[in-house]
């Protein structure tokens, strides 16, 4: 897993590690850090079963809007998972 670098979005906190480091930390509504998974294909989660228990998907609903760059991707079980720049978030 790796950190996602993004701009400030509604309902999320953006924490900078300083000017010398390009990555930032984004947290979800509950204050947990959000991550991407290198094995995910564009817009499709590869994290299920034990993976999803250890790295819970950041779920959303179709009536929410987080702003530019944010989308919802459908998981195999029909749940909707937030993605940024096409990358599902955990």
CSV table of C-alpha atoms in Angstrom, one decimal:
chain,number,residue,atom,x,y,z
A,1,UNK,CA,0.0,0.0,0.0
A,2,UNK,CA,1.1,3.6,-0.5
A,3,UNK,CA,-0.1,7.0,0.3
A,4,UNK,CA,-2.3,9.0,-2.0
A,5,UNK,CA,-1.2,12.5,-2.9
A,6,UNK,CA,-4.2,14.8,-3.6
A,7,UNK,CA,-5.6,18.3,-3.0
A,8,UNK,CA,-8.0,19.2,-0.2
A,9,UNK,CA,-11.5,17.7,-0.6
A,10,UNK,CA,-14.7,18.2,1.4
A,11,UNK,CA,-14.7,16.0,4.5
A,12,UNK,CA,-11.0,15.1,4.3
A,13,UNK,CA,-8.0,16.4,6.1
A,14,UNK,CA,-4.8,17.0,4.2
A,15,UNK,CA,-1.6,16.9,6.2
A,16,UNK,CA,1.7,18.0,4.7
A,17,UNK,CA,5.1,16.4,5.6
A,18,UNK,CA,6.9,19.6,4.5
A,19,UNK,CA,8.0,21.2,1.3
A,20,UNK,CA,10.9,18.7,0.6
A,21,UNK,CA,8.5,15.7,0.5
A,22,UNK,CA,6.0,15.5,-2.4
A,23,UNK,CA,3.5,13.1,-0.8
A,24,UNK,CA,0.7,14.1,1.6
A,25,UNK,CA,-1.5,12.1,3.9
A,26,UNK,CA,-5.3,12.1,3.3
A,27,UNK,CA,-7.7,10.9,5.9
A,28,UNK,CA,-11.3,9.8,5.6
A,29,UNK,CA,-14.3,10.9,7.6
A,30,UNK,CA,-13.2,8.8,10.6
A,31,UNK,CA,-9.7,10.2,10.6
A,32,UNK,CA,-8.1,7.1,9.3
A,33,UNK,CA,-5.3,7.5,6.7
A,34,UNK,CA,-6.3,6.5,3.1
A,35,UNK,CA,-4.1,4.3,0.9
A,36,UNK,CA,-4.0,2.9,-2.6
A,37,UNK,CA,-3.1,-0.8,-3.4
A,38,UNK,CA,-0.6,-1.4,-6.1
A,39,UNK,CA,-2.4,-4.6,-7.3
A,40,UNK,CA,-5.6,-2.6,-8.1
A,41,UNK,CA,-6.3,-2.1,-11.8
A,42,UNK,CA,-7.7,1.3,-12.9
A,43,UNK,CA,-11.1,1.6,-11.3
A,44,UNK,CA,-11.2,-2.0,-10.0
A,45,UNK,CA,-10.3,-3.3,-6.5
A,46,UNK,CA,-8.2,-6.4,-6.1
A,47,UNK,CA,-8.5,-6.3,-2.3
A,48,UNK,CA,-11.0,-8.8,-0.9
A,49,UNK,CA,-11.2,-11.4,1.9
A,50,UNK,CA,-8.1,-11.2,4.2
A,51,UNK,CA,-6.8,-8.1,2.4
A,52,UNK,CA,-10.1,-6.2,2.9
A,53,UNK,CA,-10.2,-7.2,6.6
A,54,UNK,CA,-6.7,-5.8,7.1
A,55,UNK,CA,-7.2,-2.8,4.8
A,56,UNK,CA,-10.9,-2.0,4.8
A,57,UNK,CA,-12.2,-0.3,1.6
A,58,UNK,CA,-13.2,3.3,2.0
A,59,UNK,CA,-16.9,2.8,1.2
A,60,UNK,CA,-19.3,5.5,0.0
A,61,UNK,CA,-22.8,6.0,-1.5
A,62,UNK,CA,-24.1,7.4,-4.7
A,63,UNK,CA,-25.6,10.4,-2.9
A,64,UNK,CA,-22.2,11.7,-1.7
A,65,UNK,CA,-19.9,14.0,-3.6
A,66,UNK,CA,-16.3,14.6,-2.6
A,67,UNK,CA,-15.4,16.8,-5.5
A,68,UNK,CA,-13.1,16.8,-8.5
A,69,UNK,CA,-11.0,13.7,-9.0
A,70,UNK,CA,-13.2,11.5,-6.7
A,71,UNK,CA,-15.3,8.7,-8.1
A,72,UNK,CA,-17.1,5.6,-6.7
A,73,UNK,CA,-16.1,2.2,-8.1
A,74,UNK,CA,-18.3,-0.9,-7.7
A,75,UNK,CA,-16.8,-3.8,-5.7
A,76,UNK,CA,-17.6,-7.5,-6.5
A,77,UNK,CA,-20.2,-7.5,-3.7
A,78,UNK,CA,-22.0,-4.4,-5.2
A,79,UNK,CA,-20.7,-2.0,-2.5
A,80,UNK,CA,-19.4,1.3,-3.7
A,81,UNK,CA,-15.8,2.3,-2.8
A,82,UNK,CA,-14.2,5.7,-3.1
A,83,UNK,CA,-11.4,6.2,-5.6
A,84,UNK,CA,-9.3,9.1,-6.4
A,85,UNK,CA,-7.8,9.6,-9.9
A,86,UNK,CA,-9.2,6.1,-10.6
A,87,UNK,CA,-7.4,4.4,-7.7
A,88,UNK,CA,-9.6,2.7,-5.1
A,89,UNK,CA,-8.9,3.9,-1.5
A,90,UNK,CA,-8.5,1.9,1.7
